[in-house]
Coordinates of C-alpha atoms and ligand atoms in Angstrom, one line a residue:
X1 CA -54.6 -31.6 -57.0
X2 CA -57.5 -33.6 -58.7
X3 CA -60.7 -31.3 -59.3
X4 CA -62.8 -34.2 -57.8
X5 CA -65.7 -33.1 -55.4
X6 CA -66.1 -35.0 -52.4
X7 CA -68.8 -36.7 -51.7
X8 CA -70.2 -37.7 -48.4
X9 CA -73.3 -40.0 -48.8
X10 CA -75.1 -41.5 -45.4
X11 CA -76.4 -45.0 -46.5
X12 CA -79.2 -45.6 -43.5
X13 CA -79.8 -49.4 -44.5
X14 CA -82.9 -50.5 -42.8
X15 CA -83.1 -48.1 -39.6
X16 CA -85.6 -45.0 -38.8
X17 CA -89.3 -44.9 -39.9
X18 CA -90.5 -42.3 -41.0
X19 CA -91.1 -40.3 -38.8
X20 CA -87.9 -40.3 -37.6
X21 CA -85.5 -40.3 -41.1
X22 CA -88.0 -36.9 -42.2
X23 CA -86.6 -35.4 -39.0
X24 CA -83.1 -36.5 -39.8
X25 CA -83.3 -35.2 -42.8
X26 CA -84.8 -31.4 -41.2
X27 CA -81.7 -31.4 -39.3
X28 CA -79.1 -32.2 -41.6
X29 CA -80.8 -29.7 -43.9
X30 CA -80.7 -27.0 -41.1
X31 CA -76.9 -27.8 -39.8
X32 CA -75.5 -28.4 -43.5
X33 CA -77.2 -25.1 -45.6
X34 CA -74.2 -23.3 -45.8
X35 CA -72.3 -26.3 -47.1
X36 CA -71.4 -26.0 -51.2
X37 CA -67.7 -27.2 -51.6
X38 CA -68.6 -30.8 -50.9
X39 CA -71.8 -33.2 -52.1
X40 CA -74.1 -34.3 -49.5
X41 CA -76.4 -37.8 -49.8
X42 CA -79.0 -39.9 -47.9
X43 CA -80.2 -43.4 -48.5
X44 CA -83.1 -44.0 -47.0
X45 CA -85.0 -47.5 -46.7
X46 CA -87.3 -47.3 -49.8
X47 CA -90.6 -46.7 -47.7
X48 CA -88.8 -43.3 -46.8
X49 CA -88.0 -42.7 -49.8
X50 CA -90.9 -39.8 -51.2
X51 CA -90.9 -38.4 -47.6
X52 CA -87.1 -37.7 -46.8
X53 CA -87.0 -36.5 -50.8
X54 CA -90.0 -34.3 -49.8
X55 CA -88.5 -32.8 -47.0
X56 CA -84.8 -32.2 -48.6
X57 CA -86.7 -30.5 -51.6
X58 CA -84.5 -27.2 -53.0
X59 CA -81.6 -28.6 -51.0
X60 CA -78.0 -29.3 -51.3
X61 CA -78.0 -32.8 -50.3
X62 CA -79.9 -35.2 -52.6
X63 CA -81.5 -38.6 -52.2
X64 CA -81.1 -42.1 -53.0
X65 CA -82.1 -45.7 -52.9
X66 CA -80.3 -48.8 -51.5
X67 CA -81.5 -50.9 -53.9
X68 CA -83.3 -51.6 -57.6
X69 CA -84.4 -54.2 -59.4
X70 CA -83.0 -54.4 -63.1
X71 CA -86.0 -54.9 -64.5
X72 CA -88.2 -51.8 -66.1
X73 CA -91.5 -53.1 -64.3
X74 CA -93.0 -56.9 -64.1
X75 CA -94.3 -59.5 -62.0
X76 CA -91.9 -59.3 -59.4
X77 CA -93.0 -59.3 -55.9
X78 CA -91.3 -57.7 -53.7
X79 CA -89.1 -55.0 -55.8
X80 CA -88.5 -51.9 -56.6
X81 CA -88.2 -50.7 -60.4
X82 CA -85.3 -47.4 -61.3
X83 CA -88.1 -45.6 -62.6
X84 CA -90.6 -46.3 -59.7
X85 CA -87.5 -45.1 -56.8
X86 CA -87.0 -42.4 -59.8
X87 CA -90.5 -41.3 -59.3
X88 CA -89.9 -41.6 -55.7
X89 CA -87.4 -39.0 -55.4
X90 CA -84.4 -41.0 -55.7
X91 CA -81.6 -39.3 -58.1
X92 CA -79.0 -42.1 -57.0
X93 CA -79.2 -45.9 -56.4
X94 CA -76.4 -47.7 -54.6
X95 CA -75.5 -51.4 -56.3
X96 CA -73.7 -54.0 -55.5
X97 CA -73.4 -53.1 -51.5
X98 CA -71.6 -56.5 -49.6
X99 CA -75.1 -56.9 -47.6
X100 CA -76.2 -57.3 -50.9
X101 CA -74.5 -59.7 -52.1
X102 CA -73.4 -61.8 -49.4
X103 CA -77.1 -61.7 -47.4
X104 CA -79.5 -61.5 -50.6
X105 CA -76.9 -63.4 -53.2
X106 CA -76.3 -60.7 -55.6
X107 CA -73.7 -61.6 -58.1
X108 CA -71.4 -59.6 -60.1
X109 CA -73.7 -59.7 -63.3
X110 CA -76.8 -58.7 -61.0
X111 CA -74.9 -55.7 -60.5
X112 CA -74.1 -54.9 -64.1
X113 CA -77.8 -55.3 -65.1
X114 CA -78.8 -52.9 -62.6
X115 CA -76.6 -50.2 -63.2
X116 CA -77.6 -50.3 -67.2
X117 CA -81.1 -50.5 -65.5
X118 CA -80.3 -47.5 -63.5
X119 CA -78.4 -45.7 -65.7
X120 CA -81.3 -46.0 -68.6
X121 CA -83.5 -44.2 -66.3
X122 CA -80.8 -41.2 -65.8
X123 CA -80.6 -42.8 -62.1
X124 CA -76.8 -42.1 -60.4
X125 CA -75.3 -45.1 -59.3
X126 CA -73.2 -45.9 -56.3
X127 CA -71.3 -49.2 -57.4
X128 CA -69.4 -51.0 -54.2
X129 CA -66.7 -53.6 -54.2
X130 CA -65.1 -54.7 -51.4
X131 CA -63.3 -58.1 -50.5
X132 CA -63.5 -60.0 -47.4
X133 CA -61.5 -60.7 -44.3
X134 CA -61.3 -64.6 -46.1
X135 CA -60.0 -62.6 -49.4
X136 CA -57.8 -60.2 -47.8
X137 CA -56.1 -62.8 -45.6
X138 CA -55.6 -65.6 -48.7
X139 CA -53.6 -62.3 -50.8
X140 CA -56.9 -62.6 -53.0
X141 CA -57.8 -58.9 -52.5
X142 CA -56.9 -57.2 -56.2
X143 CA -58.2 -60.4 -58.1
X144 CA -61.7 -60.4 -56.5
X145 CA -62.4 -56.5 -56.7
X146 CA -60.8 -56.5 -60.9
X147 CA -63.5 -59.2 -61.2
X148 CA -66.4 -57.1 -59.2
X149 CA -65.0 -54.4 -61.5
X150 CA -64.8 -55.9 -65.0
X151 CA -68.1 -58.0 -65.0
X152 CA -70.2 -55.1 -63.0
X153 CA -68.9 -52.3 -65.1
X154 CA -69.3 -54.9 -68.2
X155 CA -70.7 -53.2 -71.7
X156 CA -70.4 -49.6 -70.1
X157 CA -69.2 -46.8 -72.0
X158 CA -68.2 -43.1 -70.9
X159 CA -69.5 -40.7 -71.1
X160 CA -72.4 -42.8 -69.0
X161 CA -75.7 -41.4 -69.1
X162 CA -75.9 -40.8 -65.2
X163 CA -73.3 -40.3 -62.7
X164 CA -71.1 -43.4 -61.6
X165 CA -69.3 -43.6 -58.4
X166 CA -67.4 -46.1 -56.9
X167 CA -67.4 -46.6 -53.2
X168 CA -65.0 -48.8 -52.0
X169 CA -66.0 -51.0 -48.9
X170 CA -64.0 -53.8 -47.3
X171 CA -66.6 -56.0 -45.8
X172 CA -64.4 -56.5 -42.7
X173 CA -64.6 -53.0 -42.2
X174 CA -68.1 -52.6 -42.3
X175 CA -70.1 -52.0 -38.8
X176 CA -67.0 -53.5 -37.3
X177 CA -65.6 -50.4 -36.2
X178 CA -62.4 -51.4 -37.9
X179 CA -61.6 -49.2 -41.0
X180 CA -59.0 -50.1 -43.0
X181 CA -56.1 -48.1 -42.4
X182 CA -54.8 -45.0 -44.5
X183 CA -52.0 -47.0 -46.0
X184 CA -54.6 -49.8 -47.1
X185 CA -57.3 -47.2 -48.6
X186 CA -54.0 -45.3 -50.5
X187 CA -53.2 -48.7 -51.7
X188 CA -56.6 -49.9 -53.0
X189 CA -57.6 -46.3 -54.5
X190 CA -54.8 -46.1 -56.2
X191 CA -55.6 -49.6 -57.8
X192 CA -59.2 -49.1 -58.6
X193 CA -57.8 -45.4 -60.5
X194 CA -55.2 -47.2 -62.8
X195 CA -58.0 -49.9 -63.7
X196 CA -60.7 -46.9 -64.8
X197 CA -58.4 -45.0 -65.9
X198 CA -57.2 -48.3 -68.2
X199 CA -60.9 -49.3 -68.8
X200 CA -62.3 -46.2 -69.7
X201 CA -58.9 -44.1 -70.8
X202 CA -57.6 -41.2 -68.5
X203 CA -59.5 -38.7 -68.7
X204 CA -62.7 -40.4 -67.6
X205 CA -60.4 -42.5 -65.0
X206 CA -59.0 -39.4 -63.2
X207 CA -62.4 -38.1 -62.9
X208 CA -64.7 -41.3 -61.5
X209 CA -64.9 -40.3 -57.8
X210 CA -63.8 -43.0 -55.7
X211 CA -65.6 -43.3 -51.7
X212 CA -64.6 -45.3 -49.0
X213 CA -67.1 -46.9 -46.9
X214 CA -66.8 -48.8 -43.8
X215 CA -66.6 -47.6 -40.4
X216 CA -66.4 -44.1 -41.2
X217 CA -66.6 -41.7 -37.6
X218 CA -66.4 -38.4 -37.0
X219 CA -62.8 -39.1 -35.4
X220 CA -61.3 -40.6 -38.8
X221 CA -63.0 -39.1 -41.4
X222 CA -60.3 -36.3 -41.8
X223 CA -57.0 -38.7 -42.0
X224 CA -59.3 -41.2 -44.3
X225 CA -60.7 -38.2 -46.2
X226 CA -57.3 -37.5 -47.0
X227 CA -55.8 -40.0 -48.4
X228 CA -55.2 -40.1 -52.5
X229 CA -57.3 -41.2 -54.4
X230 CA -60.4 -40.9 -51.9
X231 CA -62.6 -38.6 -52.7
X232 CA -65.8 -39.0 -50.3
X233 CA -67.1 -41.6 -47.6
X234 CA -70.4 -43.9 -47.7
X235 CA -71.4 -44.0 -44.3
X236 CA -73.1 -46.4 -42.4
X237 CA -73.9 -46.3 -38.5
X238 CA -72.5 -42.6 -38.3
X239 CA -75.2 -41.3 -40.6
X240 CA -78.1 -41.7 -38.5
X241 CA -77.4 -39.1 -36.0
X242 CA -76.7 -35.7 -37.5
X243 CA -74.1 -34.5 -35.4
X244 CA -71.6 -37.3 -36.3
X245 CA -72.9 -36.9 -40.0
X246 CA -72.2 -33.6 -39.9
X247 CA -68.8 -33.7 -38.3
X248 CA -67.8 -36.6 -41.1
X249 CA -69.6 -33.8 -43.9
X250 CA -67.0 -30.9 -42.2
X251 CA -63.9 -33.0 -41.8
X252 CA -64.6 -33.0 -45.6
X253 CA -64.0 -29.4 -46.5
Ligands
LIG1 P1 -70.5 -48.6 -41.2 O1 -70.1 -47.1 -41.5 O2 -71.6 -48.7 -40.2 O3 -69.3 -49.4 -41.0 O4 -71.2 -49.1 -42.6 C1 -70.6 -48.8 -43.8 C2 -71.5 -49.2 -44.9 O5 -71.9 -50.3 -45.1 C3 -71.9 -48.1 -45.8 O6 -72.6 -48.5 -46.9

């Protein structure tokens, strides 16, 4: 049995004001107080950012961002800085999600520079990979996440100075309602383990937590949850109702 925690993160993209992610984040904190055997996230748009960390103060779920620049501060319009979603209330940052990179044209170096960026700060990164239907289909699937893998996680050393967690996403799974199966997760878990464990020697390997994201529901979280090598869900469309986000957070324990 590996002593992983799980770890169910909600990633909100750009949905809710404020008004309305503060009271998401009321009623998760109500529904999920008694919850300690597994972690608990949000990732709010950035504008929500100071009022959903505000709100979710003294809690057991924490608070991240979708996105950072990897820059420390600067001229650039438009951006967040680590230190500024830091200040914000963020303790995590996800990097490298496929909107990302496929809408906004982040590349595999962006990523690196932004988790050093992150990581500088003592900022928790999410790092996703994920291949598409195109890569799956043309057998193209291990090459194109060791490469997401290699040149993201390039010039990183454990013991990092913040938490690092992988969250596996195949991009045809996301908002499609087609997640990948349990046999595909097993398989793709399993490969992302050996290649930590090889990058970054055992120990660390065995003990990098490993999510799976895309279309995650409240009636396969458990069988997904279960599989080897999975040790959490980052969850899109499900997160922003509690009840479903809840169900996913207690199919978990
Ligand atoms: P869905 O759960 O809506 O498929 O989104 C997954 C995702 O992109 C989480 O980051």
């Amino acid at each position: 049995m590996s002593e992983r925690r799980c770890f169910i993160a909600g990633n909100w993209k750009m949905y809710l004001t404020t008004t309305e992610g503060v009271r998401l984040a009321q009623e998760l904190r109500n529904l999920l107080t008694q919850v300690r055997k597994v972690d608990i996230g949000v990732f709010p748009s950035a504008l929500l950012l100071s009022a959903v960390a505000k709100k979710l103060e003294e809690s057991n779920i924490v608070v991240g961002a979708q996105n950072a620049y990897a820059k420390g501060f600067g001229a650039f319009t438009g951006e967040n800085s680590a230190s500024q979603l830091k200040d914000a209330g963020a303790a995590w940052c996800l990097v490298g999600h496929s909107e990302r990179r496929k809408i906004f044209g982040e590349t595999d170096a962006d990523c690196n520079r932004k988790i050093k960026e992150l990581h500088g700060e003592g900022v928790n990164v999410i790092f996703c990979l994920g291949e598409t239907i195109e890569e799956r289909e043309a057998g193209t699937t291990f090459k194109v996440l060791e490469r997401q893998l290699r040149v993201g996680l390039e010039g990183l050393k454990a013991p990092f100075p913040a938490d690092l967690v992988l969250a596996y996403e195949p991009v045809w799974a996301i908002g499609t309602g087609r997640n990948a199966t349990p046999d595909q997760v097993e398989e793709v878990h399993c490969w992302i383990r050996d290649w930590l464990k090889e990058r970054f020697g055992a120990t660390v390997g065995e003990a990098l937590r490993i999510q799976y994201g895309g279309s995650v529901k409240p009636e396969n979280a458990a069988q997904l949850l279960r599989v080897k090598n999975v040790d959490g869900a980052l969850v899109g469309g499900a997160s922003l109702k509690a009840d479903s986000f809840v169900a996913i957070v207690k199919a978990a324990l």
